């Protein structure tokens, strides 16, 4: 009995049935967990499908509602036969003022018909200020409701007039115009956006209306566009692709008789006349210093190619006999004939121009040339318009200076406008230092001093015969410096390049210096006018490297080294610091590079690299015309687009307004 009791209560191994039971319970738990997960997954999928269907239904309903609204809007516009009552009254008043017929029944001279956009001035207190008159480029008239505060809303909400010039009035004291013009380029017909430009009307001019078409000819007369610069002065008719008149801004001076004789034009300044001296009315910073000579130079640019010259006096041309009758008839002819009596003038200026420098051009145009209307525009804004940008960061690398101009909604941000002397002439000075310090030194002899030359090997001394002048008849040293600049310009166009990637004084990814890597690059040859020729390697990059890195600049007593703040990347950084932080990414995404000196090989690539290093967050996009003509004449092309718009006619400063307010009206109107 005791053994049986012990065997019953003594612990032993786990029975087989109990182990099987535990395994079955664990498997059942796993199956239940899998079923629970599948159930939740099915519920989530069903819920997602329902939400997606609901979202699609909402979008479909919104789209149908938008289509219905547009259809109803078009139907209302088609049924509308007459404009708003207030606009009808203003049209009747403007018709009476233009001279169709008065209340008394007497007829007046009819006003000239306009081909493009006509605008009715909207006065404060109108019931519907957003109703404006639109006319297509072909002449079709339609009326509609247009409300747009920003370029984005303009592009999104006014789809039907994307290619139609229009005017948008936001407030009584502000006038905003947006225009699109078709401009035929050399390769294709492109629609160029002239952008949004805003003119804040001051209190003294808040009640001023648009100039009468009889004052400046309206659309029947083409406006002239004049773009003076330090190196070249460009002139032409508005609406054309390129300027017809392109002359050097330099002029020749020859001592003769009681006073010096001034010579203008391409041939005059390149002919080695006895004792000829070369001058420039524009200073290195782009501001006019000699207004008397500048007036004659600009008048020559206009009359030589664009308008007729003044008729010569028959008493002195040798074709008529000298009689008292002819003398009486020719009295006062010089005062009657003026170059711009029939053409409005749009003129460009630098962003840092002084107040006197802004008032003097309108005084010359109105009083000396007899222009019926005038407008003064910033060159940076015009360059942005030429690229189809209303907001952009314009980098203009010219001959005498480089300018950084931030443009927002067609307005130049003056605080962010900066300039520095590191431009084409600075690169020429660097080349002179490179040539003079080379072993042996590289001669720089102008073409006019060479009679003949003999071909020589690379690096060998030149074998040329030189031209001699009579004592006392040699050209002035300024003439030689001007001709040497022509050689350096040709050298820059064919040999000089910008190093990329990295900086020339830095290290590359292989551990070596970029300066050593530049010595292994392909060389380019160049032949001087006297026959001397040489292969240029690293010298190609040394001349331009100081535009981005001041440490690589060459200097001497007459050519001091630039400061780090004068380099192009630092100038851009300083300019962006002066503008609102919200528009900086937009400006970096619309960088417009123009100017003749920006045509140097590799310039845009290096500039984009420098900007991406300084601003790694926002996307940097550079817009630069591929055509040499468009790059050099971007300011003039922007003025040609702007002055040819029908919507721009309301902006002209008429002769009547000039007589009333004086030259100071430029500061009030041309912002």
XYZ file of C-alpha atoms in Angstrom:
671
model
C 0.000 0.000 0.000
C 2.805 2.393 0.876
C 4.515 1.753 -2.474
C 1.286 2.452 -4.314
C 0.807 5.725 -2.382
C 4.395 6.771 -3.105
C 4.095 6.034 -6.801
C 0.924 8.080 -7.048
C 2.255 11.239 -5.323
C 5.804 11.152 -6.666
C 6.334 13.684 -9.594
C 7.264 12.122 -12.919
C 7.622 13.144 -16.609
C 4.873 15.255 -18.385
C 2.280 13.092 -20.086
C 2.127 13.120 -23.925
C -1.532 14.170 -23.976
C -0.822 17.362 -21.974
C 1.988 18.431 -24.361
C -0.264 17.962 -27.400
C -2.945 20.044 -25.728
C -0.553 22.964 -25.152
C 0.643 22.908 -28.776
C -2.915 22.946 -30.101
C -3.821 25.941 -27.900
C -0.799 27.944 -29.147
C -1.672 27.207 -32.780
C -5.232 28.318 -32.145
C -4.012 31.596 -30.694
C -1.802 32.223 -33.758
C -4.677 31.504 -36.152
C -6.952 33.902 -34.249
C -4.257 36.622 -34.410
C -3.846 36.167 -38.172
C -7.627 36.361 -38.676
C -7.756 39.547 -36.579
C -4.988 41.154 -38.677
C -6.735 40.168 -41.904
C -9.987 41.638 -40.616
C -8.388 44.997 -39.793
C -6.587 45.022 -43.138
C -9.815 44.422 -45.026
C -11.507 47.199 -43.056
C -8.619 49.604 -43.814
C -8.741 48.792 -47.527
C -12.493 49.302 -47.661
C -12.168 52.614 -45.786
C -9.397 53.794 -48.129
C -11.473 52.969 -51.177
C -14.427 54.833 -49.759
C -12.316 57.902 -48.921
C -10.670 57.853 -52.352
C -14.035 57.652 -54.043
C -15.354 60.502 -51.947
C -12.284 62.644 -52.751
C -12.604 61.887 -56.483
C -16.298 62.768 -56.361
C -15.543 66.094 -54.665
C -12.883 66.956 -57.250
C -15.151 65.937 -60.120
C -17.967 68.049 -58.719
C -15.611 71.039 -58.247
C -14.324 70.669 -61.795
C -17.833 70.500 -63.204
C -18.799 73.548 -61.158
C -15.770 75.462 -62.474
C -16.656 74.485 -66.057
C -20.225 75.612 -65.491
C -19.015 78.946 -64.092
C -16.727 79.533 -67.052
C -19.489 78.600 -69.490
C -21.894 80.961 -67.781
C -19.257 83.688 -67.736
C -18.573 83.307 -71.465
C -22.290 83.287 -72.161
C -22.740 86.492 -70.176
C -19.855 88.112 -71.998
C -21.224 87.134 -75.388
C -24.652 88.499 -74.527
C -23.210 91.789 -73.310
C -23.422 94.286 -76.144
C -22.500 97.465 -74.307
C -19.993 98.177 -71.501
C -20.904 99.344 -68.062
C -22.908 102.570 -67.820
C -20.033 104.428 -66.171
C -17.653 103.343 -68.930
C -20.196 104.407 -71.564
C -20.353 107.853 -70.029
C -16.552 108.096 -70.007
C -16.417 106.955 -73.634
C -18.914 109.631 -74.570
C -16.905 112.239 -72.691
C -13.650 111.087 -74.300
C -15.323 111.119 -77.719
C -16.463 114.683 -77.131
C -12.973 115.665 -76.009
C -11.357 113.983 -79.033
C -13.556 115.965 -81.360
C -16.130 113.717 -83.029
C -19.182 115.925 -82.337
C -20.194 118.381 -79.609
C -23.615 118.985 -78.088
C -24.052 122.081 -80.210
C -23.571 119.925 -83.300
C -20.339 121.430 -84.537
C -17.825 118.939 -85.888
C -14.198 118.741 -84.851
C -11.208 117.006 -86.317
C -11.525 113.242 -85.675
C -8.955 111.646 -83.395
C -6.535 109.163 -84.977
C -7.695 105.546 -84.836
C -5.737 103.246 -82.548
C -4.840 99.763 -83.713
C -3.973 98.259 -80.367
C -5.314 98.538 -76.832
C -7.433 101.507 -75.800
C -7.901 102.322 -72.150
C -10.530 104.289 -70.273
C -9.199 105.966 -67.170
C -10.918 104.557 -64.062
C -11.715 107.188 -61.481
C -12.174 106.633 -57.724
C -15.758 105.839 -56.844
C -16.597 103.696 -59.870
C -18.976 100.909 -58.965
C -16.990 98.230 -60.766
C -13.315 99.154 -60.984
C -12.333 95.639 -61.983
C -14.249 95.868 -65.282
C -11.735 96.883 -67.900
C -11.620 97.009 -71.629
C -9.573 94.379 -73.439
C -8.624 94.420 -77.066
C -6.784 91.583 -78.755
C -3.687 92.167 -80.824
C -5.730 91.706 -84.010
C -8.236 94.377 -82.945
C -11.126 92.344 -81.477
C -12.829 93.926 -78.460
C -14.209 92.050 -75.456
C -15.175 92.940 -71.918
C -14.601 90.883 -68.828
C -13.966 90.819 -65.117
C -10.249 90.694 -64.324
C -8.899 90.728 -60.772
C -5.257 89.805 -60.200
C -2.941 90.864 -57.419
C 0.116 88.762 -58.213
C 1.682 87.247 -61.332
C 0.558 83.780 -60.180
C -3.073 84.797 -59.920
C -2.748 86.525 -63.270
C -1.510 83.316 -64.895
C -4.066 81.097 -63.165
C -7.239 83.161 -63.358
C -6.944 84.971 -66.671
C -6.349 82.052 -69.020
C -8.306 83.433 -71.936
C -6.134 86.543 -72.355
C -2.684 85.026 -71.919
C -1.630 86.295 -75.343
C -3.683 89.501 -75.245
C -2.376 92.896 -74.069
C -4.438 94.101 -71.131
C -4.545 96.610 -68.295
C -5.418 95.647 -64.732
C -6.416 98.347 -62.245
C -6.183 97.330 -58.616
C -6.617 100.607 -56.703
C -7.395 104.185 -57.670
C -3.873 105.393 -56.880
C -2.033 102.527 -58.547
C -1.895 101.638 -62.201
C -0.707 98.161 -63.090
C -0.334 96.949 -66.614
C 0.476 93.460 -67.830
C 1.182 92.738 -71.448
C 2.198 89.967 -73.753
C 3.685 90.764 -77.138
C 4.559 88.581 -80.039
C 8.142 89.234 -81.092
C 9.671 87.424 -84.063
C 13.110 86.142 -83.179
C 15.658 84.903 -85.657
C 14.825 81.257 -85.031
C 11.164 81.126 -84.034
C 8.091 83.183 -83.258
C 7.949 83.410 -79.466
C 5.446 85.019 -77.153
C 7.413 87.235 -74.806
C 5.923 88.387 -71.555
C 6.591 92.015 -70.818
C 5.770 91.356 -67.150
C 3.988 93.434 -64.621
C 5.090 97.020 -64.082
C 3.576 99.234 -61.427
C 3.695 103.013 -61.309
C 2.746 104.660 -58.020
C 0.983 107.896 -58.873
C 1.771 110.665 -56.427
C -0.795 113.014 -54.963
C 0.089 115.774 -57.390
C -0.515 113.490 -60.368
C -3.305 111.306 -59.009
C -5.892 113.002 -61.203
C -3.713 112.991 -64.320
C -5.133 111.165 -67.327
C -3.373 109.345 -70.120
C -1.778 111.569 -72.754
C -3.955 112.388 -75.732
C -3.051 110.454 -78.857
C -2.916 113.725 -80.749
C -0.033 114.813 -78.519
C 2.316 112.017 -79.569
C 0.751 110.330 -82.603
C -0.627 107.242 -80.868
C -0.092 103.961 -82.686
C 0.386 105.627 -86.042
C 3.957 106.668 -85.166
C 6.623 104.222 -83.973
C 8.512 105.178 -80.868
C 12.309 105.347 -80.771
C 14.363 103.466 -78.191
C 17.796 104.808 -77.188
C 20.093 102.743 -74.968
C 23.333 104.658 -74.264
C 26.236 102.822 -72.651
C 29.890 103.355 -71.868
C 31.145 101.349 -74.846
C 28.280 101.409 -77.376
C 25.158 103.509 -77.948
C 22.192 101.626 -79.412
C 19.151 103.123 -81.106
C 16.220 101.814 -83.111
C 12.466 101.702 -83.583
C 10.219 100.045 -81.015
C 8.911 96.631 -82.023
C 12.015 95.604 -83.973
C 14.291 92.727 -83.032
C 17.643 94.515 -83.075
C 18.719 98.171 -83.070
C 19.445 99.703 -86.465
C 21.900 102.264 -85.148
C 24.867 100.909 -83.171
C 27.772 103.336 -82.795
C 30.686 103.620 -80.352
C 30.133 105.909 -77.397
C 33.660 107.212 -78.021
C 34.206 110.237 -80.221
C 37.183 111.843 -81.935
C 38.522 115.350 -81.342
C 40.698 117.161 -83.893
C 42.090 120.643 -83.199
C 41.043 122.910 -86.074
C 40.458 126.622 -86.436
C 38.792 128.488 -83.596
C 37.590 125.334 -81.843
C 38.008 121.536 -81.886
C 36.153 119.414 -84.417
C 34.164 116.457 -83.089
C 33.879 113.206 -85.034
C 31.233 110.551 -84.342
C 30.670 107.088 -85.719
C 32.524 103.831 -86.308
C 34.839 105.056 -89.059
C 35.689 108.378 -87.446
C 37.141 107.008 -84.200
C 39.220 104.282 -85.889
C 40.979 106.447 -88.501
C 44.447 107.681 -87.389
C 43.981 111.327 -88.329
C 46.653 113.857 -87.342
C 46.495 114.801 -83.648
C 43.239 112.913 -83.166
C 42.167 112.420 -79.567
C 39.518 109.979 -78.319
C 37.071 110.902 -75.573
C 33.920 109.549 -73.959
C 31.075 111.615 -72.454
C 30.206 108.764 -70.070
C 32.315 108.064 -66.987
C 33.518 104.645 -65.888
C 30.509 104.262 -63.577
C 28.033 104.775 -66.419
C 26.946 108.331 -65.520
C 27.105 111.092 -68.133
C 29.701 113.776 -67.372
C 29.775 115.838 -70.587
C 26.140 116.541 -71.482
C 26.901 118.763 -74.458
C 28.955 116.104 -76.224
C 26.554 113.349 -75.159
C 23.679 115.257 -76.756
C 25.544 115.513 -80.064
C 26.565 111.845 -79.921
C 22.999 110.654 -79.258
C 21.617 112.932 -81.947
C 24.091 111.459 -84.417
C 22.947 107.933 -83.450
C 19.338 108.944 -84.156
C 19.766 110.982 -87.332
C 22.422 108.803 -89.024
C 20.233 105.700 -89.330
C 16.756 106.329 -87.940
C 15.443 109.759 -88.922
C 16.210 112.244 -91.641
C 18.957 114.756 -91.067
C 18.278 118.454 -91.075
C 18.069 119.986 -94.564
C 21.166 121.900 -95.545
C 21.023 125.596 -96.198
C 20.691 126.213 -99.971
C 22.780 129.347 -99.533
C 25.834 127.264 -98.614
C 25.381 123.945 -100.454
C 26.609 125.321 -103.792
C 23.481 124.352 -105.717
C 21.711 127.707 -105.747
C 22.526 131.321 -106.355
C 22.746 133.590 -103.384
C 19.635 135.742 -103.429
C 17.816 137.698 -100.785
C 14.643 135.697 -101.471
C 16.284 132.410 -100.479
C 17.757 134.056 -97.428
C 14.338 135.166 -96.265
C 12.790 131.743 -96.891
C 15.452 129.901 -94.919
C 15.102 132.052 -91.814
C 13.993 129.921 -88.881
C 14.427 126.558 -90.646
C 17.047 125.409 -88.154
C 14.624 125.924 -85.301
C 11.720 124.227 -87.075
C 13.435 120.993 -88.101
C 14.056 118.703 -85.142
C 15.059 115.019 -85.133
C 12.163 113.717 -82.993
C 9.221 115.915 -83.877
C 7.120 112.856 -84.804
C 8.533 110.072 -82.617
C 8.193 109.468 -78.869
C 11.462 108.502 -77.189
C 12.107 105.777 -74.610
C 15.545 106.047 -73.064
C 17.376 103.749 -70.646
C 19.442 104.709 -67.612
C 21.556 103.042 -64.960
C 20.050 102.036 -61.646
C 22.325 104.410 -59.719
C 21.725 107.493 -61.857
C 21.549 110.833 -60.034
C 18.568 113.178 -59.926
C 20.182 115.634 -62.321
C 21.160 112.776 -64.590
C 17.497 111.732 -64.774
C 16.112 115.185 -65.507
C 18.629 116.126 -68.187
C 17.545 113.503 -70.801
C 13.907 114.638 -70.844
C 15.066 118.229 -71.104
C 17.198 117.338 -74.139
C 14.448 115.253 -75.753
C 11.708 117.858 -75.294
C 13.575 121.107 -75.895
C 16.425 120.169 -78.242
C 14.871 117.335 -80.242
C 11.193 118.277 -80.020
C 9.992 114.831 -78.894
C 6.187 114.672 -78.401
C 6.490 112.153 -75.538
C 9.227 110.674 -73.373
C 9.861 107.854 -70.912
C 12.921 106.938 -68.861
C 13.372 103.266 -67.885
C 15.940 101.434 -65.784
C 18.266 99.251 -67.833
C 18.005 96.374 -65.345
C 14.214 96.304 -65.619
C 14.415 96.362 -69.415
C 16.859 93.438 -69.373
C 14.410 91.473 -67.228
C 11.601 92.269 -69.681
C 13.744 91.112 -72.593
C 14.021 87.709 -70.881
C 10.256 87.606 -70.271
C 10.644 88.050 -66.504
C 8.637 90.400 -64.307
C 10.780 89.454 -61.297
C 14.444 88.571 -61.705
C 17.955 89.118 -60.420
C 19.665 90.845 -63.352
C 23.462 90.540 -63.583
C 24.806 92.891 -66.245
C 28.519 92.469 -66.965
C 29.370 95.336 -69.293
C 32.518 97.129 -70.357
C 33.122 99.554 -67.493
C 31.119 98.058 -64.613
C 29.128 95.070 -63.400
C 25.705 95.734 -61.901
C 23.405 93.589 -59.760
C 19.758 94.677 -60.073
C 16.925 92.875 -58.241
C 13.597 93.416 -60.029
C 10.264 92.539 -58.418
C 6.972 92.909 -60.312
C 8.628 95.189 -62.843
C 10.026 97.540 -60.189
C 13.731 97.913 -59.472
C 14.589 97.414 -55.796
C 16.964 100.330 -55.347
C 18.429 99.184 -52.027
C 19.626 95.958 -53.586
C 21.104 97.589 -56.709
C 24.904 97.435 -56.570
C 27.767 97.984 -58.996
C 31.491 97.256 -59.081
C 34.308 98.016 -61.571
C 35.126 94.340 -62.209
C 33.970 94.103 -65.816
C 35.364 94.039 -69.357
C 37.864 96.872 -68.895
C 39.135 95.265 -65.692
C 39.794 92.013 -67.582
C 41.701 94.047 -70.177
C 43.861 95.524 -67.411
C 44.579 92.014 -66.124
C 45.646 90.977 -69.622
C 47.989 93.957 -69.876
C 49.639 92.909 -66.616
C 49.946 89.319 -67.839
C 51.529 90.432 -71.122
C 53.963 92.807 -69.408
C 55.103 90.273 -66.778
C 55.562 87.398 -69.247
C 59.081 86.255 -70.132
C 59.648 87.567 -72.732
C 57.040 90.299 -72.592
C 54.239 90.131 -75.160
C 54.037 93.249 -77.375
C 50.719 95.038 -77.839
C 50.952 97.053 -81.060
C 47.743 98.422 -82.673
C 46.854 97.802 -86.304
C 47.320 101.389 -87.445
C 51.062 101.267 -86.595
C 51.754 98.237 -88.833
C 52.705 98.639 -92.491
C 53.608 95.019 -93.196
C 54.523 91.845 -91.318
C 56.265 88.510 -91.883
C 54.975 85.212 -90.446
C 57.072 83.890 -87.546
C 57.040 80.803 -85.319
C 55.213 80.730 -82.001
C 57.103 82.695 -79.377
C 59.559 84.192 -81.856
C 59.986 87.980 -82.044
C 57.845 89.752 -84.597
C 59.238 90.881 -87.919
C 57.162 93.842 -89.008
C 57.666 97.261 -90.513
C 56.034 100.055 -88.607
C 54.292 103.176 -89.762
C 55.815 106.571 -89.007
C 54.110 109.938 -88.615
C 55.317 113.432 -89.258
C 56.552 115.201 -86.118
C 53.649 116.921 -84.421
C 50.967 114.879 -86.284
C 51.011 111.708 -84.194
C 47.657 110.594 -82.776
C 47.039 111.281 -79.116
C 47.970 108.511 -76.619
C 44.251 108.106 -75.913
C 43.808 106.990 -79.537
C 46.439 104.276 -79.114
C 44.879 103.092 -75.852
C 41.505 102.887 -77.615
C 42.997 100.811 -80.462
C 44.793 98.542 -77.995
C 41.445 97.890 -76.346
C 40.150 96.583 -79.685
C 42.953 93.985 -79.734
C 42.233 92.956 -76.141
C 38.529 92.637 -76.932
C 39.335 90.244 -79.763
C 41.650 88.316 -77.425
C 38.911 88.018 -74.806
C 36.408 86.766 -77.355
C 38.685 84.060 -78.797
C 41.093 82.983 -76.027
C 39.995 83.987 -72.515
C 37.865 81.547 -70.499
C 36.597 81.056 -66.932
C 37.938 78.107 -64.916
C 35.414 75.496 -63.857
C 34.868 73.527 -61.602
C 36.158 74.989 -58.351
C 38.418 77.970 -57.936
C 41.677 78.268 -59.790
C 43.628 78.815 -56.562
C 42.012 75.868 -54.769
C 42.462 72.084 -54.752
C 40.616 69.488 -56.784
C 39.224 66.125 -55.747
C 42.421 64.328 -56.765
C 44.485 66.214 -54.188
C 46.290 68.482 -56.638
C 45.813 72.183 -57.278
C 43.523 73.519 -59.968
C 46.372 75.761 -61.131
C 48.417 72.689 -62.051
C 45.373 71.148 -63.723
C 44.874 74.308 -65.796
C 48.411 73.971 -67.164
C 47.471 70.590 -68.604
C 44.434 71.925 -70.472
C 44.440 72.550 -74.194
C 46.123 75.767 -75.227
C 44.869 78.333 -77.717
C 46.927 80.413 -80.082
C 46.549 84.090 -80.858
C 48.379 86.306 -83.314
C 49.036 89.960 -82.619
C 48.736 92.606 -85.372
C 52.543 92.705 -85.777
C 52.741 88.938 -86.426
C 53.784 87.795 -82.935
C 51.882 84.662 -81.940
C 51.879 82.516 -78.846
C 50.093 79.547 -77.260
C 48.211 80.560 -74.129
C 47.385 78.044 -71.402
C 46.851 79.007 -67.778
C 46.922 82.697 -68.762
C 43.477 82.182 -70.272
C 41.998 81.630 -66.808
C 44.134 84.015 -64.731
C 42.581 87.105 -66.350
C 39.029 86.256 -65.238
C 39.595 84.363 -61.985
C 39.688 87.538 -59.892
C 36.051 88.195 -60.825
C 35.203 85.370 -58.397
C 38.334 85.149 -56.200
C 40.092 88.407 -55.240
C 43.224 86.523 -54.130
C 44.049 85.635 -57.741
C 44.105 89.258 -58.955
C 47.221 90.779 -60.483
C 48.037 94.323 -59.408
C 50.572 97.119 -59.655
C 50.774 100.782 -58.688
C 48.271 101.930 -61.325
C 45.989 98.891 -61.046
C 45.210 98.106 -57.379
C 43.793 94.721 -56.448
C 40.030 94.509 -55.798
C 38.630 93.854 -52.358
C 36.836 90.565 -51.569
C 33.507 92.432 -51.346
C 33.882 93.534 -54.969
C 33.871 90.007 -56.366
C 30.766 88.833 -58.156
C 29.584 86.222 -55.582
C 29.905 88.684 -52.708
C 28.106 91.390 -54.682
C 25.178 89.037 -55.267
C 25.113 88.080 -51.578
C 25.083 91.742 -50.510
C 22.318 92.529 -52.986
C 20.095 89.691 -51.744
C 20.603 90.780 -48.140
C 18.978 94.120 -48.993
C 15.732 92.578 -50.292
C 12.901 90.875 -48.464
C 13.689 87.336 -47.354
C 10.477 86.001 -48.909
C 11.459 86.903 -52.468
C 15.073 85.727 -52.320
C 14.310 82.148 -53.488
C 12.253 83.551 -56.366
C 15.108 85.834 -57.414
C 17.640 82.981 -57.242
C 15.333 80.955 -59.457
C 15.278 83.752 -62.048
C 18.865 84.955 -62.486
C 19.216 86.812 -65.796
C 22.800 87.239 -67.067
C 23.374 89.860 -69.771
C 26.181 92.082 -71.018
C 28.911 91.621 -73.594
C 31.541 90.540 -71.059
C 29.317 87.663 -69.889
C 29.949 85.969 -73.262
C 33.326 84.691 -72.042
C 33.414 80.905 -72.260
C 32.390 79.185 -69.010
C 31.068 82.307 -67.274
C 27.509 81.077 -66.660
C 28.629 77.647 -65.456
C 31.042 79.149 -62.943
C 28.457 81.647 -61.729
C 25.887 78.904 -61.146
C 28.450 76.855 -59.241
C 29.320 79.787 -56.967
C 25.638 80.495 -56.264
C 24.856 76.853 -55.479
C 27.725 76.773 -52.972
C 26.491 79.938 -51.231
C 22.776 78.998 -51.386
C 22.451 75.186 -51.234
C 18.760 75.322 -50.261
C 16.873 77.149 -53.020
C 17.085 76.104 -56.621
C 19.360 78.325 -58.704
C 18.361 78.842 -62.333
C 20.247 81.067 -64.754
C 18.579 82.508 -67.836
C 20.962 83.902 -70.412
C 20.252 84.505 -74.115
C 22.255 82.231 -76.351
C 22.444 84.789 -79.141
C 25.326 87.259 -79.000
C 23.076 90.066 -80.228
C 20.427 89.398 -77.582
C 23.058 89.228 -74.843
C 24.696 92.517 -75.841
C 21.503 94.423 -76.635
C 19.211 93.049 -73.915
C 18.434 96.499 -72.501
C 17.467 97.843 -75.910
C 15.352 94.765 -76.740
C 13.447 95.170 -73.460
C 12.794 98.808 -74.297
C 11.665 97.812 -77.803
C 9.142 95.380 -76.332
C 7.893 97.855 -73.743
C 7.523 100.863 -76.070
C 5.690 98.822 -78.721
C 2.899 97.701 -76.380
C -0.456 99.340 -76.850
C -0.951 99.337 -73.094
C 2.175 101.426 -72.633
C 0.748 104.494 -74.386
C -0.891 105.656 -71.172
C 2.529 105.865 -69.506
C 4.186 108.388 -71.835
C 5.116 111.805 -70.442
C 3.686 114.177 -73.024
C 5.096 117.552 -73.994
C 2.075 119.176 -72.363
C 2.852 117.521 -69.017
C 6.507 118.496 -69.336
C 5.591 122.145 -69.928
C 3.306 122.036 -66.890
C 5.523 120.240 -64.363
C 9.043 120.706 -65.745
C 11.898 118.150 -65.789
C 11.056 117.067 -62.237
C 8.143 115.036 -63.559
C 10.602 112.231 -64.327
C 11.197 111.611 -60.623
C 7.442 111.390 -60.022
C 6.448 109.245 -62.979
C 9.441 107.105 -63.949
C 9.986 105.079 -60.790
